[in-house]
């Protein structure tokens, strides 16, 4: 995609959003541009701005379709993700999980200090109720891909950190799978210390910031299904 095409795509997207007007946020009550407006252009921008799914979108969609999971069509994507975002924020409030909206995708950031013991890939017992809440919400909204990313701080060797990040991502995915989330929806990836969120690391808070697991939730759209067929 060249720079001219990117600019035209972004301008088209802004125009589509502007035409939809404003809505009231279901959580805060504030007036803002409707996220549902992004539904019509999310497919075009998603791959460029947010990156592709682990393993590739077509391959993942084939697994989704094979598992009998349906897609969300057209402008309904934005509303579908709005409702899922609202429930995730409500159900994870006070747990340490941060819910971030990125276009038509959601990212759950789970700090390592509340999710795992130091150098451990076993989910803490006191954090399992929070993951149960995440799992119950994901089960209510099955038309989504779920990518689980593991990260570490820069302490220790690259090889050790890479392995730890992979084990932590797999541990979270296994836990969700044990709570009824279909495996076809999930994929995992470990980044080790290569994607530091807080850099340079000058304090313990910076190290804790980088010891994290992220869950990215992306809608399965009818366009995805059509492209994979």
Short mmCIF file of C-alpha atoms in Angstrom, two decimals, residues 98-211:
data_model
loop_
_atom_site.label_atom_id
_atom_site.label_comp_id
_atom_site.label_asym_id
_atom_site.label_seq_id
_atom_site.Cartn_x
_atom_site.Cartn_y
_atom_site.Cartn_z
CA UNK A 98 -7.10 -2.63 31.21
CA UNK A 99 -9.57 -2.66 28.30
CA UNK A 100 -8.42 -0.63 25.30
CA UNK A 101 -10.40 0.04 22.12
CA UNK A 102 -8.48 0.12 18.83
CA UNK A 103 -10.86 0.64 15.93
CA UNK A 104 -13.11 -2.40 15.85
CA UNK A 105 -10.72 -4.41 17.98
CA UNK A 106 -10.31 -4.69 21.74
CA UNK A 107 -7.08 -5.22 23.63
CA UNK A 108 -7.06 -6.53 27.20
CA UNK A 109 -3.81 -5.71 28.97
CA UNK A 110 -3.10 -7.98 31.94
CA UNK A 111 -0.08 -6.90 34.00
CA UNK A 112 2.22 -9.76 34.92
CA UNK A 113 2.34 -8.86 38.61
CA UNK A 114 -1.39 -9.57 39.01
CA UNK A 115 -1.54 -12.49 36.57
CA UNK A 116 1.59 -14.55 37.38
CA UNK A 117 4.18 -14.96 40.09
CA UNK A 118 7.71 -13.88 39.17
CA UNK A 119 9.21 -16.23 36.54
CA UNK A 120 6.07 -18.38 36.59
CA UNK A 121 3.64 -19.21 33.79
CA UNK A 122 0.89 -20.49 36.09
CA UNK A 123 -2.09 -18.14 36.40
CA UNK A 124 -2.39 -16.91 40.00
CA UNK A 125 -5.32 -18.41 41.85
CA UNK A 126 -6.55 -14.95 42.92
CA UNK A 127 -6.65 -13.83 39.27
CA UNK A 128 -8.74 -16.72 37.98
CA UNK A 129 -12.06 -15.09 38.81
CA UNK A 130 -11.05 -12.15 36.59
CA UNK A 131 -10.23 -14.51 33.74
CA UNK A 132 -13.53 -16.28 34.36
CA UNK A 133 -15.26 -12.95 33.74
CA UNK A 134 -13.31 -12.50 30.53
CA UNK A 135 -14.17 -16.03 29.42
CA UNK A 136 -17.88 -15.61 30.12
CA UNK A 137 -17.96 -12.44 28.01
CA UNK A 138 -16.01 -14.03 25.15
CA UNK A 139 -18.48 -16.92 25.21
CA UNK A 140 -21.38 -14.48 24.80
CA UNK A 141 -19.73 -12.96 21.72
CA UNK A 142 -18.44 -15.96 19.76
CA UNK A 143 -17.92 -14.18 16.42
CA UNK A 144 -14.43 -12.99 17.32
CA UNK A 145 -10.83 -14.05 16.85
CA UNK A 146 -8.77 -14.15 20.05
CA UNK A 147 -5.00 -13.56 19.91
CA UNK A 148 -3.01 -13.95 23.13
CA UNK A 149 0.41 -12.25 23.29
CA UNK A 150 3.02 -12.81 25.98
CA UNK A 151 5.64 -10.18 26.90
CA UNK A 152 8.48 -9.88 29.41
CA UNK A 153 10.77 -7.17 30.71
CA UNK A 154 14.43 -7.04 29.69
CA UNK A 155 15.75 -8.80 32.80
CA UNK A 156 17.31 -12.17 31.99
CA UNK A 157 18.49 -13.68 28.72
CA UNK A 158 16.67 -13.29 25.42
CA UNK A 159 16.19 -17.04 25.16
CA UNK A 160 14.67 -17.38 28.62
CA UNK A 161 12.38 -14.39 28.16
CA UNK A 162 11.18 -15.67 24.82
CA UNK A 163 10.25 -19.03 26.30
CA UNK A 164 8.57 -17.45 29.33
CA UNK A 165 6.46 -15.15 27.15
CA UNK A 166 5.33 -18.11 25.04
CA UNK A 167 4.42 -20.18 28.10
CA UNK A 168 2.45 -17.34 29.66
CA UNK A 169 0.46 -16.70 26.48
CA UNK A 170 -0.27 -20.43 26.18
CA UNK A 171 -1.27 -20.61 29.85
CA UNK A 172 -3.89 -17.87 29.44
CA UNK A 173 -5.23 -19.46 26.25
CA UNK A 174 -5.39 -22.87 27.94
CA UNK A 175 -7.30 -21.36 30.86
CA UNK A 176 -9.83 -19.75 28.52
CA UNK A 177 -10.12 -23.02 26.62
CA UNK A 178 -10.87 -24.78 29.87
CA UNK A 179 -13.72 -22.32 30.40
CA UNK A 180 -15.41 -23.23 27.13
CA UNK A 181 -13.81 -20.87 24.62
CA UNK A 182 -13.38 -22.71 21.33
CA UNK A 183 -9.77 -23.40 20.41
CA UNK A 184 -10.46 -22.49 16.78
CA UNK A 185 -10.89 -18.89 17.90
CA UNK A 186 -7.53 -18.64 19.67
CA UNK A 187 -3.86 -18.34 18.75
CA UNK A 188 -0.83 -17.44 20.87
CA UNK A 189 2.48 -15.68 20.32
CA UNK A 190 5.39 -14.83 22.59
CA UNK A 191 7.36 -11.63 22.02
CA UNK A 192 9.86 -12.02 24.82
CA UNK A 193 11.39 -8.62 25.56
CA UNK A 194 11.16 -7.34 21.97
CA UNK A 195 8.02 -5.21 22.46
CA UNK A 196 8.71 -3.13 25.56
CA UNK A 197 5.75 -0.92 26.38
CA UNK A 198 7.64 1.17 28.98
CA UNK A 199 11.15 2.02 27.81
CA UNK A 200 13.72 2.72 29.06
CA UNK A 201 13.13 0.65 32.18
CA UNK A 202 14.18 2.90 35.03
CA UNK A 203 11.96 1.69 37.86
CA UNK A 204 10.12 -1.38 39.13
CA UNK A 205 6.93 0.12 37.71
CA UNK A 206 8.54 0.07 34.25
CA UNK A 207 9.50 -3.59 34.64
CA UNK A 208 5.99 -4.47 35.78
CA UNK A 209 4.55 -2.55 32.83
CA UNK A 210 6.51 -4.76 30.43
CA UNK A 211 5.70 -8.06 32.19
#
